[in-house]
PDB file of C-alpha atoms in Angstrom:
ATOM      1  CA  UNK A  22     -13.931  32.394 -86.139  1.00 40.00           C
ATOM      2  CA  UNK A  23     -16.361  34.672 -85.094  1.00 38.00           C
ATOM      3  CA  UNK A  24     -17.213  37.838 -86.359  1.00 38.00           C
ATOM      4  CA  UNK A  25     -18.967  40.606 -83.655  1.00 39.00           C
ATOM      5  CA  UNK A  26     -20.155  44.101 -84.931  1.00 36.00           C
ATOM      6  CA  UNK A  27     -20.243  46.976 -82.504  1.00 35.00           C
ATOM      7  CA  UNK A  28     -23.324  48.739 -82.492  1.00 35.00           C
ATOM      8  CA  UNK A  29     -22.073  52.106 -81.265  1.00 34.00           C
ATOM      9  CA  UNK A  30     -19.189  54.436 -81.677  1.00 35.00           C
ATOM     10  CA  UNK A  31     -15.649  54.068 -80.212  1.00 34.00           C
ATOM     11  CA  UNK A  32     -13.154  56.415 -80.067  1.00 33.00           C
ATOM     12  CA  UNK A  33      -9.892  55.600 -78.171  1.00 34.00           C
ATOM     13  CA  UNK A  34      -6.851  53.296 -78.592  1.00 32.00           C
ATOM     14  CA  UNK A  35      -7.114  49.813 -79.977  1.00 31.00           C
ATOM     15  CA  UNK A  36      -5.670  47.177 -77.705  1.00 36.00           C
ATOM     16  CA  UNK A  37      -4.723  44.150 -77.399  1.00 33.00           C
ATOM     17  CA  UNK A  38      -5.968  43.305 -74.362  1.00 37.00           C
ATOM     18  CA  UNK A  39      -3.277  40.952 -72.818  1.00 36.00           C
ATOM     19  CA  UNK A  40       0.110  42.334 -71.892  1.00 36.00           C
ATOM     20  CA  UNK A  41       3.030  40.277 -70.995  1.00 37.00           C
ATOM     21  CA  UNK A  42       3.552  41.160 -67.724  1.00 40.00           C
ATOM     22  CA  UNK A  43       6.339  38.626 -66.418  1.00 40.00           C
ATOM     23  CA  UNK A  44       9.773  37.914 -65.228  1.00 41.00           C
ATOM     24  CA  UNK A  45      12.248  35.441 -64.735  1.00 43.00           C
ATOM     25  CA  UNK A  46      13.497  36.470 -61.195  1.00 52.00           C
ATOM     26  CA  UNK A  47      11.418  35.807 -58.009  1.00 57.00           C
ATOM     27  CA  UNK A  48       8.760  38.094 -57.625  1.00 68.00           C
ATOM     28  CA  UNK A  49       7.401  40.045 -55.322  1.00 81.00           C
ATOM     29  CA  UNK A  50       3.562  40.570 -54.162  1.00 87.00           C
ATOM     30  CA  UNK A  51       2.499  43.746 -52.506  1.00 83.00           C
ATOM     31  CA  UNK A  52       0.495  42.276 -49.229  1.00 88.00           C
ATOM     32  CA  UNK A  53      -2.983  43.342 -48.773  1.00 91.00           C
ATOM     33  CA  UNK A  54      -6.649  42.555 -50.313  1.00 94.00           C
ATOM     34  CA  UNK A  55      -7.530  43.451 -53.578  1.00 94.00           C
ATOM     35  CA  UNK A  56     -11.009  44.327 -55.537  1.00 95.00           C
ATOM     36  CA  UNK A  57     -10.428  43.317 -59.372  1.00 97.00           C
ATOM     37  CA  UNK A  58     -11.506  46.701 -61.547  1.00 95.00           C
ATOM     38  CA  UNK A  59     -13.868  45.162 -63.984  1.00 95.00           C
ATOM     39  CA  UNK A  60     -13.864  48.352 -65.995  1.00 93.00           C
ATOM     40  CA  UNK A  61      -9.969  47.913 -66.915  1.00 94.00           C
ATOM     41  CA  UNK A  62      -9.806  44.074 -66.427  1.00 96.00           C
ATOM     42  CA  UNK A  63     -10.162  41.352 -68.878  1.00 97.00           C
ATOM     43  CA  UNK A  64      -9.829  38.024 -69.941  1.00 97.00           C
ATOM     44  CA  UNK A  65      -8.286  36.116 -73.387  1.00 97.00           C
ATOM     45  CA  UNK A  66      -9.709  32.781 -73.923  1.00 97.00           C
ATOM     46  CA  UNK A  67      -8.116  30.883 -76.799  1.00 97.00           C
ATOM     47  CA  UNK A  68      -8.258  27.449 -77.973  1.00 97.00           C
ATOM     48  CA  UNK A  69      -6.097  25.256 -80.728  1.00 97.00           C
ATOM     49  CA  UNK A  70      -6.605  25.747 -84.329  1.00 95.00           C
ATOM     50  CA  UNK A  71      -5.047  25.420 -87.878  1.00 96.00           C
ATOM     51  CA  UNK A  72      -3.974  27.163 -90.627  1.00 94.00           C
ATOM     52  CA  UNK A  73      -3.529  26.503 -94.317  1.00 93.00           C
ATOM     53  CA  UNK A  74      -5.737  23.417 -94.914  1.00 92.00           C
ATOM     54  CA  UNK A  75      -4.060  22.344 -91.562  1.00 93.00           C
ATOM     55  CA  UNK A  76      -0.466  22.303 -92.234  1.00 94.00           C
ATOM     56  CA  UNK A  77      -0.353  25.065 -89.194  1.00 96.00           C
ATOM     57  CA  UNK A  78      -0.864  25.009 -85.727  1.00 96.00           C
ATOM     58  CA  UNK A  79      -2.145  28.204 -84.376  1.00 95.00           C
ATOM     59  CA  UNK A  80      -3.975  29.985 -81.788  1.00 95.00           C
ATOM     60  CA  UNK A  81      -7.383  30.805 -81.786  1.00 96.00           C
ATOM     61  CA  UNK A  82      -9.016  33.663 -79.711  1.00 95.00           C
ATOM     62  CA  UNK A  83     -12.768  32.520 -79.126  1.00 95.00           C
ATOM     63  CA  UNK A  84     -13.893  35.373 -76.461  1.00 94.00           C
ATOM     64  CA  UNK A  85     -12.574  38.015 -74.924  1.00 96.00           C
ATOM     65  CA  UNK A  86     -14.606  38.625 -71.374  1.00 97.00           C
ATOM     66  CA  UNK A  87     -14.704  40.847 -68.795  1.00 97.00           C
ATOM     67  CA  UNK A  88     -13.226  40.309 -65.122  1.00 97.00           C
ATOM     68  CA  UNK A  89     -14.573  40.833 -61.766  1.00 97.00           C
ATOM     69  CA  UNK A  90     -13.602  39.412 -58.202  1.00 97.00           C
ATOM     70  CA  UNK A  91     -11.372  39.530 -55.212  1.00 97.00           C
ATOM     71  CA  UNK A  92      -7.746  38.575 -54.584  1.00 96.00           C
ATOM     72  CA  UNK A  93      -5.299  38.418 -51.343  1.00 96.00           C
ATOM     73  CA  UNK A  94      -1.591  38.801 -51.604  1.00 94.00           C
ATOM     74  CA  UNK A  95       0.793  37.297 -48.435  1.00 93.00           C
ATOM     75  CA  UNK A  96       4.305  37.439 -50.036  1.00 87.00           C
ATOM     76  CA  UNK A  97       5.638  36.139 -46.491  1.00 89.00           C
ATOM     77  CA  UNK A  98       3.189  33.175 -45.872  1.00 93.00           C
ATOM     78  CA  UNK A  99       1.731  32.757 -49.254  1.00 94.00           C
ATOM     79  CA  UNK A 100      -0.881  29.816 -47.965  1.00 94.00           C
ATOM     80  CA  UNK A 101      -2.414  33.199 -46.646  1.00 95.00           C
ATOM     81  CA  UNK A 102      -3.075  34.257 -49.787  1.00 96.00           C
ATOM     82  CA  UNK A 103      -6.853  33.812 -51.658  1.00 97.00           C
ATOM     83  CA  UNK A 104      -8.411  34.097 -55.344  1.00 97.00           C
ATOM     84  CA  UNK A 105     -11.577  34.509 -55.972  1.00 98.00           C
ATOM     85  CA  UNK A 106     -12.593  35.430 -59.790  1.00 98.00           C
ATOM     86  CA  UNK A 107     -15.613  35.552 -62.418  1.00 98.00           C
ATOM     87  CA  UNK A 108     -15.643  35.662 -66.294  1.00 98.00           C
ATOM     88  CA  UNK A 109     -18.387  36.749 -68.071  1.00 96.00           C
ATOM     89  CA  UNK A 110     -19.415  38.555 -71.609  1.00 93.00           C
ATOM     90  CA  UNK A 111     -19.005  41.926 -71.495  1.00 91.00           C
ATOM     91  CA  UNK A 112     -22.979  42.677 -72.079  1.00 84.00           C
ATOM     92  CA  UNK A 113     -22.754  44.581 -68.947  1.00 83.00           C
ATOM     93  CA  UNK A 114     -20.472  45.861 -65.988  1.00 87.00           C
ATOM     94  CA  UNK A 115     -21.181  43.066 -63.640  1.00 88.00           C
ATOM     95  CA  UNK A 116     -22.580  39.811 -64.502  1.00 90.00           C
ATOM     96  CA  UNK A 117     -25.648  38.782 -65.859  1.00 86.00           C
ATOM     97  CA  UNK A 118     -25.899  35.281 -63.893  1.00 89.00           C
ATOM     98  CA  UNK A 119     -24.706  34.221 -60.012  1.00 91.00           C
ATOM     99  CA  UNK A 120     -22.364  31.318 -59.486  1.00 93.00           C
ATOM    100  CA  UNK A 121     -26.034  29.205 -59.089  1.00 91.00           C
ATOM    101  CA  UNK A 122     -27.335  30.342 -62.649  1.00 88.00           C
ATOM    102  CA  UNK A 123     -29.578  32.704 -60.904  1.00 86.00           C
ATOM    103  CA  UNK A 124     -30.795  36.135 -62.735  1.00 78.00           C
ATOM    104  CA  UNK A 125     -32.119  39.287 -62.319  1.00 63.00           C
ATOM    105  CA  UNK A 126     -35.278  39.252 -64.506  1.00 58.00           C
ATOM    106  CA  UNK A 127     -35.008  42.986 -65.130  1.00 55.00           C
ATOM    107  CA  UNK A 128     -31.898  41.904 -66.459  1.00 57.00           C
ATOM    108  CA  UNK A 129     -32.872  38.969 -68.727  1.00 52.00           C
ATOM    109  CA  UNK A 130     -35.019  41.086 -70.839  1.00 50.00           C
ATOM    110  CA  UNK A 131     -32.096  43.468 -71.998  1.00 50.00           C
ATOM    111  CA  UNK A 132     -30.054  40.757 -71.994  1.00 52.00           C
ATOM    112  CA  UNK A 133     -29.093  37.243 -74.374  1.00 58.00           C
ATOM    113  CA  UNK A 134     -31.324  33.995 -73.839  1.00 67.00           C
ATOM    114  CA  UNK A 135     -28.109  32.287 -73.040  1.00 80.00           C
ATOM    115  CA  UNK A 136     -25.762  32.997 -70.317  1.00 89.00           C
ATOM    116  CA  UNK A 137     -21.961  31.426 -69.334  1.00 94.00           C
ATOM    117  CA  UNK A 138     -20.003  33.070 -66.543  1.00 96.00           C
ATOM    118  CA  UNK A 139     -16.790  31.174 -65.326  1.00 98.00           C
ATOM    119  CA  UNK A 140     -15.883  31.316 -61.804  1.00 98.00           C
ATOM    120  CA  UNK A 141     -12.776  30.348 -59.710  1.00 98.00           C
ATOM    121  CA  UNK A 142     -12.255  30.192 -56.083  1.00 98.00           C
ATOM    122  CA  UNK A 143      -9.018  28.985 -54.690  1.00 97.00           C
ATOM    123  CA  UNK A 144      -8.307  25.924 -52.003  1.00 97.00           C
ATOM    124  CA  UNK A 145      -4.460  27.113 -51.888  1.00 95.00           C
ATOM    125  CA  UNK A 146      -1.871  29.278 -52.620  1.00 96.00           C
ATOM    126  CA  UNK A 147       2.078  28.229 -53.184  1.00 96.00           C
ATOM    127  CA  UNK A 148       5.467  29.029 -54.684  1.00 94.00           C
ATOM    128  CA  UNK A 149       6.488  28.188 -57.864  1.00 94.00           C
ATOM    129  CA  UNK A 150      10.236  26.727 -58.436  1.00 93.00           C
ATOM    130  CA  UNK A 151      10.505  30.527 -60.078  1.00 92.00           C
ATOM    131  CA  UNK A 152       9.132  32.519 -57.408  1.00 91.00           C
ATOM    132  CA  UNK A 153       5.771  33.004 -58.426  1.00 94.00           C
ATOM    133  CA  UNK A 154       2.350  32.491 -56.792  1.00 95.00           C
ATOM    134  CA  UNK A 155       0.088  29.437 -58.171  1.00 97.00           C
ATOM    135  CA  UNK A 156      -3.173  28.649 -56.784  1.00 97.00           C
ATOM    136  CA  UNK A 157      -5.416  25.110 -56.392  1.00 98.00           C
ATOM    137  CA  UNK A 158      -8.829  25.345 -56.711  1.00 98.00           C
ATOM    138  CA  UNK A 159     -12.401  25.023 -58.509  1.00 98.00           C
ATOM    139  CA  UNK A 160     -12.990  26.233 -61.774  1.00 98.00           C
ATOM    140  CA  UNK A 161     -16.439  26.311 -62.721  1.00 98.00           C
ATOM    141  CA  UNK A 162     -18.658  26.767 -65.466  1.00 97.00           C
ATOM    142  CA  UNK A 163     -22.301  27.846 -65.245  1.00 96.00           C
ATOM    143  CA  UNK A 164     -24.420  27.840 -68.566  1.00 94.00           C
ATOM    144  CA  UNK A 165     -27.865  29.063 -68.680  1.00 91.00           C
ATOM    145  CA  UNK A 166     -29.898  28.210 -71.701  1.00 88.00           C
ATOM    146  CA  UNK A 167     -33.679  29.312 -72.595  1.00 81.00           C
ATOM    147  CA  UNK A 168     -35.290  27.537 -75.538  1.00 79.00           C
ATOM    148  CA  UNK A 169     -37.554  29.607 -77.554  1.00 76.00           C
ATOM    149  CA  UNK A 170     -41.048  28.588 -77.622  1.00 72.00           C
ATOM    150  CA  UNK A 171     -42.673  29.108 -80.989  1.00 68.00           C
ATOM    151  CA  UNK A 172     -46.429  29.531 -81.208  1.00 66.00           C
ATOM    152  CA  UNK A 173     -47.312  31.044 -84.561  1.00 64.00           C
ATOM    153  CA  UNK A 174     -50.311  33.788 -84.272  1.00 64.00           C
ATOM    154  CA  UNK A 175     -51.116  37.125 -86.250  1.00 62.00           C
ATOM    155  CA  UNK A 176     -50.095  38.628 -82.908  1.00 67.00           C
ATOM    156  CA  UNK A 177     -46.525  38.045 -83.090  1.00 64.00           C
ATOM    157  CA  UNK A 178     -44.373  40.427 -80.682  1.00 65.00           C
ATOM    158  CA  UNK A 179     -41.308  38.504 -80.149  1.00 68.00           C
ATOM    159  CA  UNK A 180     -39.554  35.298 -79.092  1.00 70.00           C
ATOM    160  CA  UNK A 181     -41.210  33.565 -76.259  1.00 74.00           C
ATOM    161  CA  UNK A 182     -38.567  31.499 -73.949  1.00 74.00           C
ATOM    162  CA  UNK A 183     -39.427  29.105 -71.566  1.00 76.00           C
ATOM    163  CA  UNK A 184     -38.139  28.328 -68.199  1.00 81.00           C
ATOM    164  CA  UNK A 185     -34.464  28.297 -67.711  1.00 83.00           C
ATOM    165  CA  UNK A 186     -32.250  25.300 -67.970  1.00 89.00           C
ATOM    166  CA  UNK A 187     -29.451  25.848 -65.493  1.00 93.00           C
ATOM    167  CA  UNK A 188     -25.584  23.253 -66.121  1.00 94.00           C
ATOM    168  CA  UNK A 189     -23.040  23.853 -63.597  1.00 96.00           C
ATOM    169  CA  UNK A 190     -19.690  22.220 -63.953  1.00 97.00           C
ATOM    170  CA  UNK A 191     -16.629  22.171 -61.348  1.00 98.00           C
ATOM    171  CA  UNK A 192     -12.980  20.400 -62.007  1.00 97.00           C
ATOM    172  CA  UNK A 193     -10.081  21.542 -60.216  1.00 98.00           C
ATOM    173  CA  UNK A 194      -7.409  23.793 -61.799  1.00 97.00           C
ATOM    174  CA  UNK A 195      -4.239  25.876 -60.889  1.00 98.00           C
ATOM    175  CA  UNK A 196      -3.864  29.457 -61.663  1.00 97.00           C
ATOM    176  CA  UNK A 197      -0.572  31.022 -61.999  1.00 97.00           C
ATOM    177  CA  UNK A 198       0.193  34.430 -61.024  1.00 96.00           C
ATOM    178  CA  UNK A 199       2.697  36.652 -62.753  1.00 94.00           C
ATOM    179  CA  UNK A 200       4.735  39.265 -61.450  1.00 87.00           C
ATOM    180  CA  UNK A 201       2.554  42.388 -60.920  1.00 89.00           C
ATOM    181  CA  UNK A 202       3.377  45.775 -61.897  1.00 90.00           C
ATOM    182  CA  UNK A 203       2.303  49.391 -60.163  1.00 86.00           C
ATOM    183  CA  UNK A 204      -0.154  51.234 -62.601  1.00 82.00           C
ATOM    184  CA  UNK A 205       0.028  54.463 -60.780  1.00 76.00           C
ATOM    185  CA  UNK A 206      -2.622  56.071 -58.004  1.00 78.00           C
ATOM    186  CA  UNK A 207      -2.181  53.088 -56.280  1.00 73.00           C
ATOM    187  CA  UNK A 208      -3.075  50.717 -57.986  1.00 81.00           C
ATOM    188  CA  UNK A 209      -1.167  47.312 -59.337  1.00 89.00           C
ATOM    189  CA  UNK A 210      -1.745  45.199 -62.433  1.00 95.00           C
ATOM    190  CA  UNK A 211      -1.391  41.175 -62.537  1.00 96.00           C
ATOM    191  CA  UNK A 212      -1.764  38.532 -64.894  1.00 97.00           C
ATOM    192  CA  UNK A 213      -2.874  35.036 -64.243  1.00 98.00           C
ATOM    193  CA  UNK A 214      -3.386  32.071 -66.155  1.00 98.00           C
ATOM    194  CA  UNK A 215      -4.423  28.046 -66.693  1.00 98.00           C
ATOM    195  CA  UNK A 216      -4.629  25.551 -69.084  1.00 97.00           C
ATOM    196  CA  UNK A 217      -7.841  23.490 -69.474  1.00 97.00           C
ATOM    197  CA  UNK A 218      -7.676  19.947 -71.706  1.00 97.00           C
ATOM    198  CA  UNK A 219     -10.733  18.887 -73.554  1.00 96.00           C
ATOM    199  CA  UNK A 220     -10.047  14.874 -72.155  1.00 97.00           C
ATOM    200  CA  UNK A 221      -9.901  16.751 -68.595  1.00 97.00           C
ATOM    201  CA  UNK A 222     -13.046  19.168 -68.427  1.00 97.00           C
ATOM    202  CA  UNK A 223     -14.789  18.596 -71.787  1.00 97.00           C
ATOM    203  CA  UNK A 224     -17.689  20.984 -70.618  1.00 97.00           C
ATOM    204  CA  UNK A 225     -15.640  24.159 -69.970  1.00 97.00           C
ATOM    205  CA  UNK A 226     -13.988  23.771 -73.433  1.00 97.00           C
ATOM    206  CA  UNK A 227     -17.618  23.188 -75.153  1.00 96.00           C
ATOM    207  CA  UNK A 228     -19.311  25.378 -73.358  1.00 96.00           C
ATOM    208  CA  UNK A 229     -16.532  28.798 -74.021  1.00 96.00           C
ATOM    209  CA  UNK A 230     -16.173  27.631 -77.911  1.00 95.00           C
ATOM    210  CA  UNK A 231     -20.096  27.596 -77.889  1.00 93.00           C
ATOM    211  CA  UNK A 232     -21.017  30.799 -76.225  1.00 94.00           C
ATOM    212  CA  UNK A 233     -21.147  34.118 -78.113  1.00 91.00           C
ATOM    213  CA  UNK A 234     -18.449  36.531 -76.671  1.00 93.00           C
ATOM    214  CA  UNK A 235     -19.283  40.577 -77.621  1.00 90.00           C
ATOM    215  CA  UNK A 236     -16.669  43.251 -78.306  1.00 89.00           C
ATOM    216  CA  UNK A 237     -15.123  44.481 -75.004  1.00 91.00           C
ATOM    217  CA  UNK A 238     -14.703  47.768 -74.469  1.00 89.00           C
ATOM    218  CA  UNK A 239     -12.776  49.446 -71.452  1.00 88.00           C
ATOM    219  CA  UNK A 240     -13.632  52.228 -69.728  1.00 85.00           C
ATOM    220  CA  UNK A 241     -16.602  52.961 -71.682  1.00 82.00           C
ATOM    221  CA  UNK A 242     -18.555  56.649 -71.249  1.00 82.00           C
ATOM    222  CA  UNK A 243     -21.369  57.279 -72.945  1.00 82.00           C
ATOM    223  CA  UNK A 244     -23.032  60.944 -73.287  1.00 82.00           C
ATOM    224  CA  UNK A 245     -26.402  61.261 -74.777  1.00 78.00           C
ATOM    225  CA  UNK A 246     -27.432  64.514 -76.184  1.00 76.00           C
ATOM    226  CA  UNK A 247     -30.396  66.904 -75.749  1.00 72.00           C
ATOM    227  CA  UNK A 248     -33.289  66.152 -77.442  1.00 70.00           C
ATOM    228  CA  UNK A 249     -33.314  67.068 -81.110  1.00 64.00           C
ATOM    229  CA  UNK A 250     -34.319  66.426 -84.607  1.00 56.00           C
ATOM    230  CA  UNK A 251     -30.837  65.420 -85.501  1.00 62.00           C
ATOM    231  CA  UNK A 252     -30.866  62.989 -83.061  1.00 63.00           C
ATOM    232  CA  UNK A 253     -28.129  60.593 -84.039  1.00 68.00           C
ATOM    233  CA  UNK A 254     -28.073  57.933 -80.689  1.00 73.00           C
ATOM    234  CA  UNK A 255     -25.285  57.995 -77.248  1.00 75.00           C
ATOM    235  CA  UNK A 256     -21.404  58.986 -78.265  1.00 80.00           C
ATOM    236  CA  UNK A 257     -19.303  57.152 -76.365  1.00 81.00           C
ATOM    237  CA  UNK A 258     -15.709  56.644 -75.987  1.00 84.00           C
ATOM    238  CA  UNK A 259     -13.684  54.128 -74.128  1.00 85.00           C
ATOM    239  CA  UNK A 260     -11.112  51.580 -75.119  1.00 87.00           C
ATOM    240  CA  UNK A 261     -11.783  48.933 -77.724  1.00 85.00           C
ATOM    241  CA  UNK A 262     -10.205  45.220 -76.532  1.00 86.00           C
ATOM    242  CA  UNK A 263      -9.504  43.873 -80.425  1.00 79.00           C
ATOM    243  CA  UNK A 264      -8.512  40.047 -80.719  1.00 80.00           C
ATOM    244  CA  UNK A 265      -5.746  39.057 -83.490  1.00 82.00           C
ATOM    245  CA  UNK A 266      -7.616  37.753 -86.428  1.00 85.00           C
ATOM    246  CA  UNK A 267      -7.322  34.875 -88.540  1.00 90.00           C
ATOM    247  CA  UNK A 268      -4.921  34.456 -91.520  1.00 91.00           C
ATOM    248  CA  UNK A 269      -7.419  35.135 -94.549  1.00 90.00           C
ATOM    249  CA  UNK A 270      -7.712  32.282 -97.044  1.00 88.00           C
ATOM    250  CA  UNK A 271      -6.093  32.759-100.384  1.00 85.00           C
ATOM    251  CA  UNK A 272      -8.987  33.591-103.393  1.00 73.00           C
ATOM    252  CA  UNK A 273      -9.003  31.902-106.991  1.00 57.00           C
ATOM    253  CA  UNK A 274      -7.515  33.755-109.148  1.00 56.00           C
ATOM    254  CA  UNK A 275     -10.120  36.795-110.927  1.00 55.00           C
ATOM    255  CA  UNK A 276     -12.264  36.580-108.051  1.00 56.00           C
ATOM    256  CA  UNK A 277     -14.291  33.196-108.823  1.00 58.00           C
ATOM    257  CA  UNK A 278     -14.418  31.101-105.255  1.00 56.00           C
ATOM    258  CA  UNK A 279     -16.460  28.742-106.681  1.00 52.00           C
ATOM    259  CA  UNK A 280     -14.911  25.572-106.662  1.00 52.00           C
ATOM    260  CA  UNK A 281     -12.226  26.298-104.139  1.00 59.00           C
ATOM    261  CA  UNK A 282     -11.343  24.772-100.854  1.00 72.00           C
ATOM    262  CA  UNK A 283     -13.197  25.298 -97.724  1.00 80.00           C
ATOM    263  CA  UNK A 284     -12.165  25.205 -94.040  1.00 87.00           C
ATOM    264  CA  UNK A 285      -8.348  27.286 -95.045  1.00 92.00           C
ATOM    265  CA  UNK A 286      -8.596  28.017 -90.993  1.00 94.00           C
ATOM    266  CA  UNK A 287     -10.175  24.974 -88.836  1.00 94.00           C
ATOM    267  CA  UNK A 288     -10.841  25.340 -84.901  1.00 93.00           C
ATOM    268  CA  UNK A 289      -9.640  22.259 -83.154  1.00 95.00           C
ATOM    269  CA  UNK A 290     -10.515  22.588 -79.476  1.00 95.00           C
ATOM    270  CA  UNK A 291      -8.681  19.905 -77.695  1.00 96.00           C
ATOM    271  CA  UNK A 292      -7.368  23.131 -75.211  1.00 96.00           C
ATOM    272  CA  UNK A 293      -8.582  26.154 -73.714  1.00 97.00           C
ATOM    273  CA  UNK A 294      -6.397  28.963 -72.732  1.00 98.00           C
ATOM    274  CA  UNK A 295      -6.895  31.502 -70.189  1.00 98.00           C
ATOM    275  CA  UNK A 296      -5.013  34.409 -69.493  1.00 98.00           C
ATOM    276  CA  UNK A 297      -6.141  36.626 -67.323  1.00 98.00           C
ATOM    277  CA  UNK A 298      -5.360  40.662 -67.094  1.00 97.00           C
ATOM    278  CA  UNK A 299      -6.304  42.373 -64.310  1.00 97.00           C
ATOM    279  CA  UNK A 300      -6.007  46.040 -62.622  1.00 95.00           C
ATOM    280  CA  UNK A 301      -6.622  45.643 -58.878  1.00 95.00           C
ATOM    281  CA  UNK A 302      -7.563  48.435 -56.680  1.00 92.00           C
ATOM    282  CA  UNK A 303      -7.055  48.521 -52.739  1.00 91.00           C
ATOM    283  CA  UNK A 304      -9.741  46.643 -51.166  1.00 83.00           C
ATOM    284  CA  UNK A 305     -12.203  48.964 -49.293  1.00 74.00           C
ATOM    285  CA  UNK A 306     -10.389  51.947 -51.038  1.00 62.00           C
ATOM    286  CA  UNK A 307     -13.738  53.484 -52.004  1.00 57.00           C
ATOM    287  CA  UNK A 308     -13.260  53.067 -55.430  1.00 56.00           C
ATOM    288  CA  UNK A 309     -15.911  51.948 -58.261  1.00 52.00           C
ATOM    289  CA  UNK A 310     -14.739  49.269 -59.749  1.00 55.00           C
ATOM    290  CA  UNK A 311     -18.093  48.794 -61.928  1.00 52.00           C
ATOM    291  CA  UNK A 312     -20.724  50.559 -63.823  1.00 43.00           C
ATOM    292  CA  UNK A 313     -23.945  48.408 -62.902  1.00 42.00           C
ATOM    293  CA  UNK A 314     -26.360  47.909 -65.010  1.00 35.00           C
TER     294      UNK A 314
END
């Protein structure tokens, strides 16, 4: 598993990110277009693992990454309705990459060599046997990669990359809508979600397992103080998205590892989950839903 280190301080409430947000009975869709808030909206990507030298099955949670998009909600004619959503590492407030792999280059210098976002745009929207919404359509994934060129001088200032090496990847896939929930002023929270199988779309499995997902943080302000000597960097607050970790291997007895067995927790990766929580906001309501760059 991954470990991430935040580079700045959080204040706030830890979450979990991904709240069960269902139920049994048919559900009901408020009509009307939505705008995804990216600042409260996120996504859990998890894949199959094991535990304990592999005697357990488990989950494992790979990335956590932010949300952005646009859906459309027709509880009477629900072929009416439309999903159209993008999943990218929470470096910034919107993403770094387009659905073509293309890049602001203002951008690229603050940001990673690599990119991934993960788009879906629906074909169709139906009922569930339970009531709920599913939608058919393409899920994509775009991975942008920039080798570093080394050429070895006294005048060293940095990693040189070369030109970008754009993979784009579309298989079709069916997101499931639960039902949603009011969050107050307005505004309504929903979760979605799909399976993906290694044998079916080996690239989006790869490509999520391989790409480096930051902490998440919600909501984030950041206040830098007045110039002084004390100077001690931006305070910021906001709310801290914290996956479950891994059970932690057992340790030889007096603290000698040497000699001990490796690999206690092993990531499989014939599955990728996605779950998908999202705060919507009423489309053209006049509210930001992202903090730029």
């Amino acid at each position: 598993m991954f470990r991430h280190k935040t580079v700045f301080a959080l204040t706030g409430v830890l979450a979990m990110g991904v709240v069960a947000l269902g139920g049994s009975q048919k559900t009901a869709y408020t009509p009307g277009s939505w705008q995804v808030d990216a600042r409260h909206s996120d996504a859990h990507l998890t894949t199959d693992g094991t535990t304990d030298y592999g005697k357990t099955k488990i989950n494992i949670t790979v990335g956590i990454g932010r949300v952005d998009g646009d859906l459309k909600f027709d509880d009477g004619d629900p072929s009416k309705s439309s999903a159209d959503l993008h999943i990218y590492p929470a470096v910034f407030m919107s993403p770094a990459i387009d659905e073509e792999g293309r890049f602001s280059k203002s951008r690229w210098l603050a940001d990673l060599a690599n990119n991934t976002i993960l788009c879906f745009h629906s074909k169709g929207v139906s009922r569930t046997s339970d009531g709920r919404l599913q939608s058919t359509g393409e899920l994509s994934v775009v991975r942008v990669d920039r080798n570093v060129e080394l050429t070895p001088s006294e005048a060293y200032y940095g990693p040189v990359y070369g030109p970008p090496i754009i993979h784009r990847f579309t298989r079709e896939a069916t997101l499931v809508f639960d039902a949603p929930v009011a969050a107050g002023n307005g505004q309504t929270e929903v979760l979605a979600s799909t399976k993906v199988f290694r044998e079916d779309f080996p690239q989006m499995v790869k490509t999520v397992v391989s790409t480096y997902w930051p902490p998440l943080v919600q909501d984030e302000n950041c206040i830098v103080p007045g110039p002084s000597e004390a100077y001690s960097g931006a305070k910021c607050t906001g709310t801290f998205i914290k996956s479950t970790s891994l059970p932690e291997a057992p340790h030889a007895s007096g603290g000698e590892d040497v000699g001990s067995r490796q690999n206690f927790n092993n990531l499989v990766g014939e599955r990728l989950n996605i779950a998908v929580h999202m705060r919507l906001l009423p489309r053209g309501s006049g509210a930001q839903t992202a903090g730029g760059y």
